[in-house]
Coordinates of C-alpha atoms in Angstrom, one line a residue:
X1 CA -1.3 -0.5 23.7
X2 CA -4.0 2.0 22.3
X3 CA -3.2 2.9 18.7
X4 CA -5.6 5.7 19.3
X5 CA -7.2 4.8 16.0
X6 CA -10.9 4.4 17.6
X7 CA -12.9 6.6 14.8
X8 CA -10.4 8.0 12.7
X9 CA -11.4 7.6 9.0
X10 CA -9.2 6.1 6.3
X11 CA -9.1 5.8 2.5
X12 CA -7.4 2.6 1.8
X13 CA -7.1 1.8 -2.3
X14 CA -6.3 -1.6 -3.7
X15 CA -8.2 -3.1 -0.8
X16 CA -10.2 -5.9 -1.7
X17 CA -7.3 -8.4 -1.3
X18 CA -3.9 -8.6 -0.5
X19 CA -1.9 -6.1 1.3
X20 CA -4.4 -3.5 0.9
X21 CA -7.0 -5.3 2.8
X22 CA -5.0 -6.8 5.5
X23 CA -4.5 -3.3 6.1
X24 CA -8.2 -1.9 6.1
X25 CA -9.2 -5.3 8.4
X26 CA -6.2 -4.5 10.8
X27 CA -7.7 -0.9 10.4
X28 CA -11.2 -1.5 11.6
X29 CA -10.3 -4.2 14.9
X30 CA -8.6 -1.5 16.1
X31 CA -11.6 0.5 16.0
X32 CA -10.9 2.7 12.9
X33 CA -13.9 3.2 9.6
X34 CA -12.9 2.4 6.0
X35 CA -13.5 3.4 2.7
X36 CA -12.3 0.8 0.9
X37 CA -11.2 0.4 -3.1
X38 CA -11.0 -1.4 -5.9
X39 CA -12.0 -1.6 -9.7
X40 CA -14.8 -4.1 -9.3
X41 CA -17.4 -2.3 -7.7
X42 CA -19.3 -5.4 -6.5
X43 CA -15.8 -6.6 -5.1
X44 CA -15.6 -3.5 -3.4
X45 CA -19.3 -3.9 -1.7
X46 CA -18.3 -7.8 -0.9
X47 CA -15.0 -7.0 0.8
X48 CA -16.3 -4.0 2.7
X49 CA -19.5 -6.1 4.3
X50 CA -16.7 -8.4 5.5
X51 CA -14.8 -6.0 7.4
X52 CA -18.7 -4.9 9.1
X53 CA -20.9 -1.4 9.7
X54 CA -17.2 0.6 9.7
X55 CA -16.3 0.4 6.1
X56 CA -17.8 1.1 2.9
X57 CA -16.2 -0.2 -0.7
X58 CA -16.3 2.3 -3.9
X59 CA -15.1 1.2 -7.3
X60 CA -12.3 3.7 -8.1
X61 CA -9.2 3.0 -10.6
X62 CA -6.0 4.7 -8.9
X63 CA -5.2 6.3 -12.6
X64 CA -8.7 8.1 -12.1
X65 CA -7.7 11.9 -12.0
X66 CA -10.9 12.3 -10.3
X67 CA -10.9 9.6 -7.6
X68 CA -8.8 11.6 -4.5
X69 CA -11.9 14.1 -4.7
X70 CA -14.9 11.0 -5.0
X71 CA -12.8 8.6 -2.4
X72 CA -12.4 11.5 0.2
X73 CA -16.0 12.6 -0.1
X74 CA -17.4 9.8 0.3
X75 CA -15.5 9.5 3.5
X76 CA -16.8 12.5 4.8
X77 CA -20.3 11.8 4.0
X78 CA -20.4 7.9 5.4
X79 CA -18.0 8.5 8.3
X80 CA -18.1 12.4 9.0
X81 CA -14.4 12.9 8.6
X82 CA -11.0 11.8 6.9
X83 CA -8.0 11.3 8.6
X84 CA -5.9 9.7 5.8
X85 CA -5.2 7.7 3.1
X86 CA -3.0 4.6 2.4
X87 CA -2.2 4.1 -1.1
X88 CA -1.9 0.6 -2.4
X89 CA -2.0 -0.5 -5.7
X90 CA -1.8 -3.9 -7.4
X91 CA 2.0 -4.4 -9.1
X92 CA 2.6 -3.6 -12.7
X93 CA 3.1 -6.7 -14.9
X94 CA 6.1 -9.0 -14.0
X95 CA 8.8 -8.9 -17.1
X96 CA 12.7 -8.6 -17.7
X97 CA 13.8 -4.9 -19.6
X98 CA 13.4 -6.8 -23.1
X99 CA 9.8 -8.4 -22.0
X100 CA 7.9 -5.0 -21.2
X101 CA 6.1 -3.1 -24.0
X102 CA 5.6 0.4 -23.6
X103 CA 1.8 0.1 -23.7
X104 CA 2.6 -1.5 -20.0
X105 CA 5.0 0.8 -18.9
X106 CA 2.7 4.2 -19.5
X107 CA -0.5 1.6 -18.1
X108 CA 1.7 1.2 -15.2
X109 CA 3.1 5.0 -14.8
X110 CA -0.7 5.7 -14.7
X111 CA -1.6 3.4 -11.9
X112 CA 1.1 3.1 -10.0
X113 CA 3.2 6.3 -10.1
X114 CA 1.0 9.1 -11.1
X115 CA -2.4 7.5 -10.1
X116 CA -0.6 7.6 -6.5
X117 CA 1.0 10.9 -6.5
X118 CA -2.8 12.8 -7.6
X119 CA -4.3 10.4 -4.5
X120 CA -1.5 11.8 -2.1
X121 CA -2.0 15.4 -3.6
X122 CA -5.8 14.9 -3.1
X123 CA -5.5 13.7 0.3
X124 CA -2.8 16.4 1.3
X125 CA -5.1 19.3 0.3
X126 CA -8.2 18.4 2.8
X127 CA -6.2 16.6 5.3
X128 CA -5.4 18.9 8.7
X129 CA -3.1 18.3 11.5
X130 CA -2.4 14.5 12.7
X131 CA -3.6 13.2 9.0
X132 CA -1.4 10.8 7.5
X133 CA -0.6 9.3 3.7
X134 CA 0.8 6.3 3.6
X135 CA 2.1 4.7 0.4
X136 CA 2.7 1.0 0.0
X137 CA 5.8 0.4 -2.0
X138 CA 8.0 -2.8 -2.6
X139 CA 11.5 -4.0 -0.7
X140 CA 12.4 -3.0 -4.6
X141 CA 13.0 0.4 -3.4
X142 CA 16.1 -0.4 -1.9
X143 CA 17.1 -3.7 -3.8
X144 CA 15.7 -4.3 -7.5
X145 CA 14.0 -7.6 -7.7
X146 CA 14.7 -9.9 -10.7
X147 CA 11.8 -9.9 -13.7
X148 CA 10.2 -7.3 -12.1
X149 CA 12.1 -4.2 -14.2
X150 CA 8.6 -2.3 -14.5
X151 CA 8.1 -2.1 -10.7
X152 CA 12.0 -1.5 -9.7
X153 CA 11.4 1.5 -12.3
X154 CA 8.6 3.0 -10.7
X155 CA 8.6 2.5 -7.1
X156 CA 12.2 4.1 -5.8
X157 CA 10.6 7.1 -7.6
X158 CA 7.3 7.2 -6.0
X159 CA 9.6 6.9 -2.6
X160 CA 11.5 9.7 -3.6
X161 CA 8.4 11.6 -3.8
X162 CA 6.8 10.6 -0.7
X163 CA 9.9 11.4 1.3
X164 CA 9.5 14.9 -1.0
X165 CA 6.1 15.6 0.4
X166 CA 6.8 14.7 3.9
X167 CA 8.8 18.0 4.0
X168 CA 6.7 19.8 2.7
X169 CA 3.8 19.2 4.6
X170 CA 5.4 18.0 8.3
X171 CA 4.8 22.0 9.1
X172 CA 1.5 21.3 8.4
X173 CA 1.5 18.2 11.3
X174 CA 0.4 15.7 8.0
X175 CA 3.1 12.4 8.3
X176 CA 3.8 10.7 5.2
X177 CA 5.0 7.1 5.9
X178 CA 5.7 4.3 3.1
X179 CA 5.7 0.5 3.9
X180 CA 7.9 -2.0 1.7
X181 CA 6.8 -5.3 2.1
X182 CA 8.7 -8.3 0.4
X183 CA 7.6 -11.7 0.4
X184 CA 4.0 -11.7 2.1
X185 CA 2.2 -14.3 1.8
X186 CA -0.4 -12.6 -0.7
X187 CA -2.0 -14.0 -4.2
X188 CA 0.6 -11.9 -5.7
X189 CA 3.3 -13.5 -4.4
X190 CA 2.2 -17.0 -5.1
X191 CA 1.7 -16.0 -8.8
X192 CA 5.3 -14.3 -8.7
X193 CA 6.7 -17.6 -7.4
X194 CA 4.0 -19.6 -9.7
X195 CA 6.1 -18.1 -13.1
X196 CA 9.0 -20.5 -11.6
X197 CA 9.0 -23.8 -13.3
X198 CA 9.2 -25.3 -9.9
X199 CA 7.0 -22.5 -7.5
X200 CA 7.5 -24.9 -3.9
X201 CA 11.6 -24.7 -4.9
X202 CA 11.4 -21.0 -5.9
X203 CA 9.6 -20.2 -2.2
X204 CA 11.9 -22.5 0.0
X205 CA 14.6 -20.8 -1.9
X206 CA 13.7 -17.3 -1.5
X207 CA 12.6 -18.3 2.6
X208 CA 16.4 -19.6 2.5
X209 CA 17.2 -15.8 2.4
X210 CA 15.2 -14.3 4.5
X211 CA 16.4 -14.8 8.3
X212 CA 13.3 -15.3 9.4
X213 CA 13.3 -18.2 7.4
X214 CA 9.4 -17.7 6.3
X215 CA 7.2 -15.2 4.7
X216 CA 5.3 -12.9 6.4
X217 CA 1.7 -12.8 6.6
X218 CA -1.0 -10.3 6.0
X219 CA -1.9 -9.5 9.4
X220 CA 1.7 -9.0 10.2
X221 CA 1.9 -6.7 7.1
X222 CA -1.6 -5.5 8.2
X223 CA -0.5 -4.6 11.8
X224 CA 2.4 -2.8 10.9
X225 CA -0.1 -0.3 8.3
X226 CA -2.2 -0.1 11.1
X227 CA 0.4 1.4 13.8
X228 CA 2.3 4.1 11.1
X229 CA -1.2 5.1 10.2
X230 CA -2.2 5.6 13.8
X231 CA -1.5 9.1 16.0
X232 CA 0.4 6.0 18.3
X233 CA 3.0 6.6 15.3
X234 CA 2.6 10.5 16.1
X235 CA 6.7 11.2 15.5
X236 CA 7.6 9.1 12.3
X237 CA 7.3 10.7 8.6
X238 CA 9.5 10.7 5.9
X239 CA 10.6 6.9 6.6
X240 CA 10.3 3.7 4.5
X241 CA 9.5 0.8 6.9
X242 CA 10.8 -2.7 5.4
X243 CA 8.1 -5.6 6.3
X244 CA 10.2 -8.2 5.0
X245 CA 11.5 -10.5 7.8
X246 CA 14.9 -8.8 7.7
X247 CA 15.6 -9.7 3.7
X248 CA 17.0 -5.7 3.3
X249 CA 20.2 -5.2 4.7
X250 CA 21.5 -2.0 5.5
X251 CA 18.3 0.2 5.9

């Protein structure tokens, strides 16, 4: 199947590891270009000369009010064109409701909530029809996940915003797609599961409910960005696609 993603341009933020750069790697073997984020600008350079000629790293902070204009520029001026943006950011700190200090809560409201919305507001003001924002959020939209209070806060809002903007701008033929992912094989998973006093119980217990029986891995995470990004994905907006091996029930 032909995604149709063979030079189309993408921002992807949070992308020199984890979900972010399964995505941008899935991104570019289909033929796509990349520009690529994160705060360490040599990380940025490092991961982006992995993925080859067809993507380009930038050090940009999410929480930057400037960064939509600098990461959508530089698009244009490397790759001649931007076709959209997926919006990944690395999760707020892990913490029960009594754990959390509100120095981490506002640091986290930065990053992930408003540092996302100003990225998709960016995005939606140069993007033309068939552009896409995608947004990856957390299986904790639907089902809060224990000591993570900070991100069950933040992310049903941020979907609730997405699914906003997806009205507003499906006249304009922009999509706006969001991507839950639950246990993915990722360094931020393993640390997650690493705060267990027993991390190789914790994951056989947690692969005990999923009915797969395993986590996922980043190319399947990374595949499933790539097709709701793609014009192959041409008639879905508004949704929230679980990547979580069937652990959500209901949706």
């Amino acid at each position: 199947m032909d995604l149709g993603l063979k030079d189309r341009v993408y921002v992807v933020t949070g992308a020199t590891r984890g979900l972010g750069n399964a995505a941008a790697r899935e991104l570019v073997a289909d033929g796509a270009k990349v520009v690529i984020t994160g705060r360490d600008g040599k990380r940025a350079e490092e991961a982006a000369a992995e993925l080859g000629a067809n993507a380009v790293g930038v050090a940009a902070d999410n929480s930057d009010p400037q960064a939509a204009a600098r990461l959508i520029a530089t698009a244009r001026e490397h790759f001649g064109g931007f076709d959209g943006v997926l919006i990944s950011v690395g999760g707020p700190p892990a913490g029960r409701v009594a754990d959390n200090t509100d120095e981490q809560w506002t640091a986290a409201f930065e990053s992930v909530f408003l540092g996302a919305v100003r990225l998709a507001r960016g995005a939606a003001a140069e993007l033309t029809e068939g552009g896409v924002i995608g947004f990856v959020l957390s299986g904790s939209v639907y089902e809060p996940i224990p000591g993570l209070t900070i991100s069950n806060g933040l992310r049903p809002g941020l979907a609730g915003f997405a699914k906003s903007i997806a009205d507003e701008l499906g006249p304009r033929g922009i999509r706006v797609v969001g991507l839950l992912p639950a246990r993915i094989d990722t360094d931020r998973v393993r640390e997650l599961d690493a705060l267990s006093p027993d991390p190789e119980a914790a994951r056989a217990a947690n692969e005990s409910r999923i009915p797969l029986r395993r986590y996922g891995t980043p190319e399947e995470f990374g595949r499933t960005a790539a097709f709701l990004l793609s014009p192959a994905a041409s008639y879905l907006t508004g949704i929230m696609v679980p990547v979580d091996g069937g652990a959500l029930h209901g949706f």
